[in-house]
Each structure stands twice: as structure tokens, then as C-alpha cells.
Amino acid sequence: SNTKPSEPSIHNISYLPQSLHPYAHLARLDKPIGTMLLLHPCLWSTALAYTPLLSTTAAYTAASASPLAFTVLCTKFALGSFIMRGAGCT
């Protein structure tokens, strides 16, 4: 027979309930390259912009240099990358 086995997926969606598998495939959760391609420049530029805030220059406030603010911003970028990739790939 000419049945070709499915390609192995690095990101397995078997942890989801069976009823959600069609939606996971539609959202391409098993192929996250789009998310990574959007997220990488966001995190890189955030890290570059955050680095000067760690200096002791008086022009920067301590609140803007907090690790919590950096984490929140990276989380927003991650969520935005996932949503925009979903909008572009489906």
C-alpha cells in the first residue's frame, strides 16, 4: 500500500482532549515556527532596549527598569506573537 506515515511533530498536541484536535490543527499548534519568527525580533529588541535601563544613569527611573516590567512586556509580546501568527497562518 502507498500509505505514507505522518511526519513526526516536535510539538505534540496529544495532551489536548480529542475534541480539540481539529481546532489545534487549525491554529497550527503543532507547527509553532510562525510564533517563533514573530517572537524572536520582539524579544531581541526588548532585551536591547532594556539593557540601558540597568545602568545607574539618573535619566532612567527604577520603575522602568524593574524585572517585573520586563517580564510583563515579554509576556505581552509572546501572546501577541501567538495571536498574530494564528491570524496570519489560518
N, CA and C of each residue as an Amber inpcrd file, in Angstrom:
protein
   270
   0.8370000  -1.1800000   0.0000000   0.0000000   0.0000000   0.0000000
   0.8790000   1.2400000   0.0000000   0.3230000   2.3500000  -0.4600000
   1.0650000   3.6020000  -0.5770000   0.7740000   4.5600000   0.5670000
   0.4820000   4.0450000   1.7130000   0.2150000   4.9390000   2.8390000
   1.5250000   5.4650000   3.3870000   1.5840000   6.7410000   3.4940000
   2.7760000   7.4120000   3.9990000   2.5490000   7.7680000   5.4590000
   3.4520000   7.3680000   6.3340000   3.2560000   7.7260000   7.7470000
   3.3310000   9.2340000   7.9170000   2.5690000   9.7350000   8.8530000
   2.5870000  11.1740000   9.0770000   3.9470000  11.5930000   9.6260000
   4.3100000  12.8090000   9.3030000   5.5910000  13.3200000   9.7630000
   5.5680000  13.4820000  11.2740000   6.6520000  13.1130000  11.9260000
   6.6760000  13.2920000  13.3740000   6.6710000  14.7730000  13.7220000
   5.9320000  15.1080000  14.7210000   5.8320000  16.5010000  15.1410000
   6.6390000  16.7030000  16.4160000   7.4200000  17.7530000  16.4290000
   8.1850000  18.0650000  17.6280000   7.2290000  18.5280000  18.7330000
   6.2030000  19.2410000  18.3290000   5.2420000  19.7870000  19.2850000
   3.9590000  18.9740000  19.1990000   3.8510000  18.0280000  20.0760000
   2.7380000  17.1010000  20.0680000   1.5080000  17.7480000  20.7090000
   0.3640000  17.5230000  20.1030000  -0.8830000  18.0770000  20.6580000
  -1.7160000  16.9890000  21.3120000  -1.1080000  15.8430000  21.5900000
  -1.8630000  14.7320000  22.1730000  -2.3100000  15.0150000  23.6040000
  -1.7430000  16.0210000  24.2400000  -2.1580000  16.3740000  25.5990000
  -3.5330000  17.0280000  25.6280000  -3.9910000  17.5070000  24.4770000
  -5.3120000  18.1310000  24.3940000  -6.3980000  17.0710000  24.2910000
  -7.5970000  17.3740000  24.7450000  -8.7060000  16.4450000  24.5440000
  -8.9440000  16.2190000  23.0470000  -9.3990000  15.0360000  22.7040000
  -9.6090000  14.6600000  21.3060000 -10.5480000  15.6400000  20.5950000
 -11.5150000  16.1880000  21.3040000 -12.4680000  17.1090000  20.6910000
 -11.8050000  18.4250000  20.2590000 -10.6470000  18.7530000  20.8270000
  -9.9490000  19.9950000  20.4820000  -8.8840000  19.8130000  19.4080000
  -8.6180000  18.5940000  19.0000000  -7.5760000  18.3490000  17.9950000
  -7.8360000  19.0740000  16.6770000  -9.0650000  19.0750000  16.1370000
  -9.2670000  19.8250000  14.8890000  -8.9450000  21.3170000  15.0300000
  -9.2820000  21.8870000  16.1720000  -9.0070000  23.3020000  16.4030000
  -7.5090000  23.5430000  16.5910000  -6.8320000  22.6070000  17.2300000
  -5.3870000  22.7180000  17.4120000  -4.6770000  22.6440000  16.0590000
  -5.1540000  21.7860000  15.1760000  -4.5730000  21.7150000  13.8380000
  -4.8960000  22.9760000  13.0470000  -6.0960000  23.4920000  13.2080000
  -6.4770000  24.7250000  12.5190000  -5.6130000  25.8970000  12.9840000
  -5.3400000  25.9500000  14.2680000  -4.4820000  27.0010000  14.8250000
  -3.0040000  26.6740000  14.6420000  -2.7080000  25.5200000  14.0900000
  -1.3450000  25.0530000  13.8140000  -0.4840000  25.0410000  15.0760000
  -1.0630000  24.5400000  16.1660000  -0.3160000  24.4570000  17.4100000
   0.8310000  23.4620000  17.3260000   0.7330000  22.5160000  16.3910000
   1.8060000  21.5390000  16.2370000   2.9480000  22.0670000  15.3850000
   2.7950000  23.2600000  14.8160000   3.8420000  23.8700000  13.9780000
   4.0410000  25.3220000  14.4210000   4.8230000  25.5450000  15.4640000
   4.9270000  26.8870000  16.0470000   5.9740000  27.7990000  15.4080000
   6.4620000  27.4890000  14.2130000   7.5220000  28.2960000  13.6290000
   7.0770000  29.7410000  13.3970000   5.8150000  29.9500000  13.0500000
   5.3200000  31.3140000  12.8520000   5.4110000  32.1470000  14.1140000
   5.0770000  31.5280000  15.2360000   5.1690000  32.2260000  16.5160000
   6.6200000  32.5770000  16.8230000   7.5080000  31.6370000  16.5860000
   8.9250000  31.8920000  16.8640000   9.4910000  32.9930000  15.9660000
   9.0770000  33.0000000  14.7030000   9.5810000  34.0260000  13.7850000
   9.0750000  35.4170000  14.1500000   7.9000000  35.5020000  14.7290000
   7.3920000  36.8010000  15.1920000   7.9520000  37.1770000  16.5600000
   8.1270000  36.1910000  17.4090000   8.5330000  36.4670000  18.7830000
  10.0120000  36.8280000  18.8990000  10.8530000  36.2000000  18.1170000
  12.3020000  36.4200000  18.2450000  12.6870000  37.8970000  18.1000000
  12.2680000  38.6050000  17.0560000  12.6470000  40.0260000  16.9650000
  12.0600000  40.8780000  18.0960000  10.8740000  40.5120000  18.5600000
  10.2660000  41.2650000  19.6670000  11.0970000  41.1270000  20.9360000
  11.4740000  39.9060000  21.2650000  12.2620000  39.6960000  22.4820000
  13.6630000  40.2720000  22.3450000  14.2330000  40.1760000  21.1600000
  15.5750000  40.7150000  20.9340000  15.5780000  42.2370000  21.1250000
  14.6130000  42.9080000  20.5100000  14.5750000  44.3670000  20.6310000
  14.2290000  44.8000000  22.0510000  13.4040000  44.0340000  22.7350000
  13.0810000  44.3500000  24.1260000  14.3200000  44.2130000  25.0020000
  15.0880000  43.1660000  24.7690000  16.3210000  42.9770000  25.5440000
  17.3180000  44.0960000  25.2590000  17.4340000  44.5050000  24.0040000
  18.3510000  45.5950000  23.6690000  17.9050000  46.9140000  24.2890000
  16.6010000  47.1500000  24.3130000  16.1000000  48.3930000  24.8910000
  16.1650000  48.3680000  26.4180000  16.0850000  47.1940000  27.0060000
  16.0740000  47.0740000  28.4590000  17.4760000  47.2210000  29.0450000
  18.4890000  46.8420000  28.2970000  19.8590000  46.8560000  28.8090000
  20.2980000  48.2340000  29.3120000  20.0570000  49.3430000  28.5880000
  20.4690000  50.6480000  29.1330000  19.7280000  51.0260000  30.4140000
  18.5560000  50.4790000  30.6100000  17.8010000  50.8090000  31.8180000
  18.4600000  50.2360000  33.0680000  19.3310000  49.2700000  32.8940000
  20.0030000  48.6710000  34.0420000  21.1810000  49.5070000  34.5180000
  21.5720000  50.4990000  33.7200000  22.6850000  51.3550000  34.1370000
  22.2320000  52.2600000  35.2740000  23.1690000  52.9050000  35.8830000
  22.8420000  53.7720000  37.0270000  22.6220000  55.2150000  36.6040000
  22.3240000  55.4460000  35.3410000  22.0880000  56.7980000  34.8560000
  20.8420000  57.3760000  35.5210000  20.9150000  58.6120000  35.9110000
  19.7920000  59.2440000  36.6040000  18.6090000  59.5020000  35.6760000
  18.8270000  59.4220000  34.3620000  17.7490000  59.7060000  33.4160000
  16.6780000  58.6140000  33.4230000  17.0110000  57.4660000  33.9440000
  16.0560000  56.3550000  33.9570000  15.5160000  56.1560000  35.3600000
  14.2590000  55.8160000  35.4310000  13.6610000  55.5790000  36.7430000
  13.8060000  54.1170000  37.1140000  13.7640000  53.8500000  38.3770000
  13.8940000  52.4690000  38.8560000  12.6820000  51.6350000  38.4530000
  11.5320000  52.2750000  38.3430000  10.3130000  51.5340000  37.9980000
  10.3770000  50.9840000  36.5740000  10.9530000  51.7550000  35.6550000
  11.0170000  51.2940000  34.2730000  12.0460000  50.1940000  34.0890000
  12.9610000  50.0470000  35.0320000  13.9980000  49.0240000  34.9280000
  13.6640000  47.7760000  35.7400000  12.4620000  47.6730000  36.2410000
  12.1400000  46.5370000  37.0910000  12.0320000  45.2510000  36.2690000
  12.4830000  44.1510000  36.8260000  12.3560000  42.8640000  36.1290000
  10.8950000  42.4930000  35.8720000  10.0000000  42.9300000  36.7350000
   8.5810000  42.6420000  36.5310000   8.0650000  43.3340000  35.2720000
   8.4600000  44.5770000  35.0530000   8.0380000  45.3030000  33.8560000
   8.5760000  44.6140000  32.6050000   9.8070000  44.1330000  32.6630000
  10.4080000  43.4210000  31.5400000   9.6540000  42.1200000  31.2700000
   9.3250000  41.3950000  32.3220000   8.6010000  40.1280000  32.1860000
   7.2070000  40.3490000  31.6260000   6.5280000  41.3670000  32.1010000
   5.1840000  41.6750000  31.6070000   5.2370000  42.0350000  30.1200000
   6.2030000  42.8300000  29.7340000   6.3340000  43.2220000  28.3350000
   6.6410000  42.0140000  27.4440000   7.5290000  41.1440000  27.8920000
   7.8360000  39.9310000  27.1180000   6.6260000  39.0130000  27.0240000
   5.8370000  38.9310000  28.0750000   4.6180000  38.1160000  28.0550000
   3.6110000  38.6930000  27.0670000   3.4840000  40.0080000  27.0440000
   2.5820000  40.6410000  26.0770000   3.0420000  40.3710000  24.6470000
   4.3410000  40.4560000  24.4120000   4.8640000  40.1580000  23.0790000
   4.6190000  38.7000000  22.7040000   4.7880000  37.7880000  23.6580000
   4.5730000  36.3640000  23.3800000   3.1170000  36.0990000  23.0250000
   2.2080000  36.6630000  23.7860000   0.7850000  36.4920000  23.4960000
   0.4240000  37.1330000  22.1620000   0.9320000  38.3120000  21.9090000
   0.6730000  38.9790000  20.6360000   1.2370000  38.2080000  19.4560000
   2.4100000  37.6240000  19.6140000   3.0030000  36.8180000  18.5450000
   2.1510000  35.6040000  18.2430000   1.6620000  34.9670000  19.2930000
   0.8210000  33.7810000  19.1050000  -0.4870000  34.1450000  18.3910000
  -1.1110000  35.2300000  18.8170000  -2.3860000  35.6460000  18.2070000
  -2.1870000  36.0770000  16.7650000  -1.1630000  36.8800000  16.5020000
  -0.9350000  37.3580000  15.1380000  -0.5040000  36.2240000  14.2140000
   0.2510000  35.2660000  14.7200000   0.6210000  34.1130000  13.9030000
  -0.6230000  33.3110000  13.5650000  -1.5120000  33.1740000  14.5230000
  -2.7610000  32.4700000  14.2680000  -3.6070000  33.1790000  13.2350000
  -3.5870000  34.5020000  13.2540000  -4.3560000  35.2540000  12.2780000
  -3.7330000  35.1720000  10.8910000  -2.4300000  35.0790000  10.8200000
  -1.7530000  35.0220000   9.5390000  -1.6620000  33.6400000   8.9230000
  -1.6930000  32.6170000   9.7560000  -1.4780000  31.2500000   9.2630000
  -2.7710000  30.4870000   9.0020000  -3.8910000  31.0000000   9.4560000
  -5.1390000  30.2350000   9.2570000  -6.0290000  30.9030000   8.2330000
